[in-house]
Amino acid sequence: MIRIAERVAVDASVDEVWKVLSDLPTVVSCIPGAELLGDGPDGFEVAITVRFGPMRIGFSGSGTVDFDERERSGRVEGKGRDRRGATKTTASGVFAVVPAGEAASEITADGEVRLSGPLVGVVERGAQFVVAGMARDFAKAVAARCGQEREVS
């Protein structure tokens, strides 16, 4: 099992960050290697390609997300498999946006990913590095989206 406990700072207000995080297509566009494929029988359909050193592993699956507007938080659950179909994954997590100063926010994300199949060893060995790098890239993309929102207003 892979545990996720990430905290990323964003130089934007809680309201600006929440506006981005509460829009699923925008969130997916901020995740490196992810693509929203549409709605499916189990919620949304998504594909993601993750780099583990020189290897690229593609996964596809479905998930659900529940937003709590008042608390500026949410819960996501998903399941999928690698594109060859041999490695299965399930994931669940919670996220929130909290104030981190006068005009800054922090995105918190806690969850777990469970894997079964032949790619477990490869994925688990590099997971913490990959997740940390993806969290940094995600925070930069969210901050850029918030900057775009400020310019339009």
Coordinates of C-alpha atoms in Angstrom, one line a residue:
M1 CA 0.0 0.0 0.0
I2 CA 1.2 3.5 -0.8
R3 CA 0.3 6.2 1.7
I4 CA -0.2 9.8 0.5
A5 CA 0.3 12.7 2.9
E6 CA 1.0 15.9 1.0
R7 CA 0.9 19.5 1.9
V8 CA 1.4 22.1 -0.8
A9 CA 1.4 25.9 -0.5
V10 CA -0.3 28.0 -3.1
D11 CA 0.1 31.8 -3.2
A12 CA -3.6 32.5 -3.6
S13 CA -6.6 32.9 -1.3
V14 CA -8.6 29.9 -0.1
D15 CA -11.6 31.0 -2.3
E16 CA -9.4 31.2 -5.4
V17 CA -7.8 27.8 -4.8
W18 CA -11.2 26.2 -3.9
K19 CA -12.6 27.5 -7.2
V20 CA -10.0 25.5 -9.0
L21 CA -10.2 22.4 -6.8
S22 CA -13.9 22.1 -7.0
D23 CA -13.9 21.9 -10.8
L24 CA -13.1 18.4 -11.8
P25 CA -11.9 19.1 -15.4
T26 CA -9.6 21.8 -14.1
V27 CA -8.2 19.7 -11.4
V28 CA -7.4 16.8 -13.8
S29 CA -5.7 19.3 -16.2
C30 CA -3.4 20.3 -13.3
I31 CA -2.3 16.7 -12.7
P32 CA 0.8 15.8 -14.7
G33 CA 0.0 13.0 -17.2
A34 CA -3.7 12.9 -16.5
E35 CA -6.6 13.1 -18.9
L36 CA -10.3 13.3 -18.1
L37 CA -12.1 10.9 -20.5
G38 CA -15.6 11.7 -19.5
D39 CA -18.4 10.3 -17.4
G40 CA -18.8 6.6 -16.9
P41 CA -21.1 4.2 -15.0
D42 CA -19.0 4.6 -11.8
G43 CA -18.5 8.4 -11.9
F44 CA -15.8 10.0 -14.0
E45 CA -13.4 8.1 -16.3
V46 CA -9.7 9.1 -16.3
A47 CA -6.3 8.0 -17.7
I48 CA -2.9 8.8 -16.3
T49 CA 0.6 8.1 -17.4
V50 CA 3.1 8.0 -14.6
R51 CA 6.9 8.0 -15.0
F52 CA 9.0 5.7 -12.7
G53 CA 12.5 6.5 -13.7
P54 CA 12.9 5.4 -17.4
M55 CA 9.6 3.5 -17.3
R56 CA 6.2 5.1 -18.2
I57 CA 3.2 3.2 -16.9
G58 CA -0.3 4.1 -18.1
F59 CA -3.4 3.5 -16.0
S60 CA -7.0 4.0 -16.7
G61 CA -10.0 3.8 -14.4
S62 CA -13.0 5.4 -12.9
G63 CA -13.7 7.4 -9.8
T64 CA -16.1 9.5 -7.8
V65 CA -15.5 12.8 -6.0
D66 CA -17.7 14.5 -3.4
F67 CA -17.2 18.2 -2.6
D68 CA -18.0 19.9 0.6
E69 CA -18.3 23.6 -0.4
R70 CA -18.7 24.9 3.2
E71 CA -15.6 23.1 4.5
R72 CA -13.6 23.6 1.3
S73 CA -12.8 19.9 1.3
G74 CA -13.6 16.7 -0.5
R75 CA -13.3 13.0 -0.8
V76 CA -12.2 11.0 -3.9
E77 CA -12.3 7.3 -4.6
G78 CA -11.2 5.4 -7.6
K79 CA -10.2 2.1 -9.2
G80 CA -8.4 1.2 -12.3
R81 CA -5.7 -1.0 -14.0
D82 CA -2.6 -0.5 -16.0
R83 CA -3.2 -0.4 -19.8
R84 CA -2.0 -4.0 -20.2
G85 CA -4.6 -5.1 -17.6
A86 CA -2.4 -7.1 -15.3
T87 CA -2.0 -4.6 -12.4
K88 CA -5.1 -3.4 -10.5
T89 CA -5.3 -0.3 -8.3
T90 CA -7.8 1.2 -5.8
A91 CA -7.4 4.6 -4.2
S92 CA -9.1 6.8 -1.7
G93 CA -8.3 10.1 -0.2
V94 CA -9.5 13.3 1.3
F95 CA -8.3 16.9 0.4
A96 CA -8.9 20.4 1.8
V97 CA -7.9 23.9 1.3
V98 CA -6.9 25.8 4.4
P99 CA -5.6 29.3 5.0
A100 CA -1.8 29.7 5.3
G101 CA -1.4 33.4 5.9
E102 CA -3.1 36.5 4.7
A103 CA -3.3 35.7 0.9
A104 CA -2.0 32.2 0.8
S105 CA -3.4 28.7 1.1
E106 CA -2.3 25.2 1.7
I107 CA -3.8 22.2 -0.1
T108 CA -3.8 19.1 2.1
A109 CA -4.2 15.6 0.6
D110 CA -4.2 12.3 2.6
G111 CA -5.0 9.0 1.1
E112 CA -3.9 5.5 0.1
V113 CA -3.4 3.5 -3.0
R114 CA -3.5 -0.3 -3.0
L115 CA -2.0 -2.3 -5.9
S116 CA -2.1 -5.9 -7.0
G117 CA -0.3 -7.5 -9.9
P118 CA 3.1 -7.6 -11.5
L119 CA 3.9 -3.9 -11.4
V120 CA 3.6 -3.6 -7.6
G121 CA 7.3 -3.7 -6.9
V122 CA 8.2 -1.1 -9.5
V123 CA 5.4 1.3 -8.5
E124 CA 5.9 1.0 -4.7
R125 CA 9.7 1.5 -4.9
G126 CA 9.4 4.9 -6.6
A127 CA 6.0 6.0 -5.3
Q128 CA 7.1 8.5 -2.7
F129 CA 9.4 10.3 -5.1
V130 CA 6.8 10.3 -7.9
V131 CA 4.0 11.5 -5.6
A132 CA 6.1 14.3 -4.2
G133 CA 7.1 15.5 -7.7
M134 CA 3.5 15.3 -8.9
A135 CA 2.4 17.3 -5.9
R136 CA 4.9 20.1 -6.6
D137 CA 3.8 20.2 -10.3
F138 CA 0.1 20.1 -9.3
A139 CA 0.7 23.1 -6.9
K140 CA 2.4 25.1 -9.6
A141 CA -0.5 24.4 -12.1
V142 CA -3.1 25.3 -9.5
A143 CA -1.2 28.5 -8.6
A144 CA -1.0 29.4 -12.4
R145 CA -4.8 28.8 -12.7
C146 CA -5.4 31.1 -9.7
G147 CA -3.2 33.7 -11.3
Q148 CA -5.3 33.5 -14.4
E149 CA -8.5 33.9 -12.4
R150 CA -7.1 37.0 -10.7
E151 CA -6.2 38.6 -14.1
V152 CA -9.7 38.0 -15.5
S153 CA -11.5 39.5 -12.5

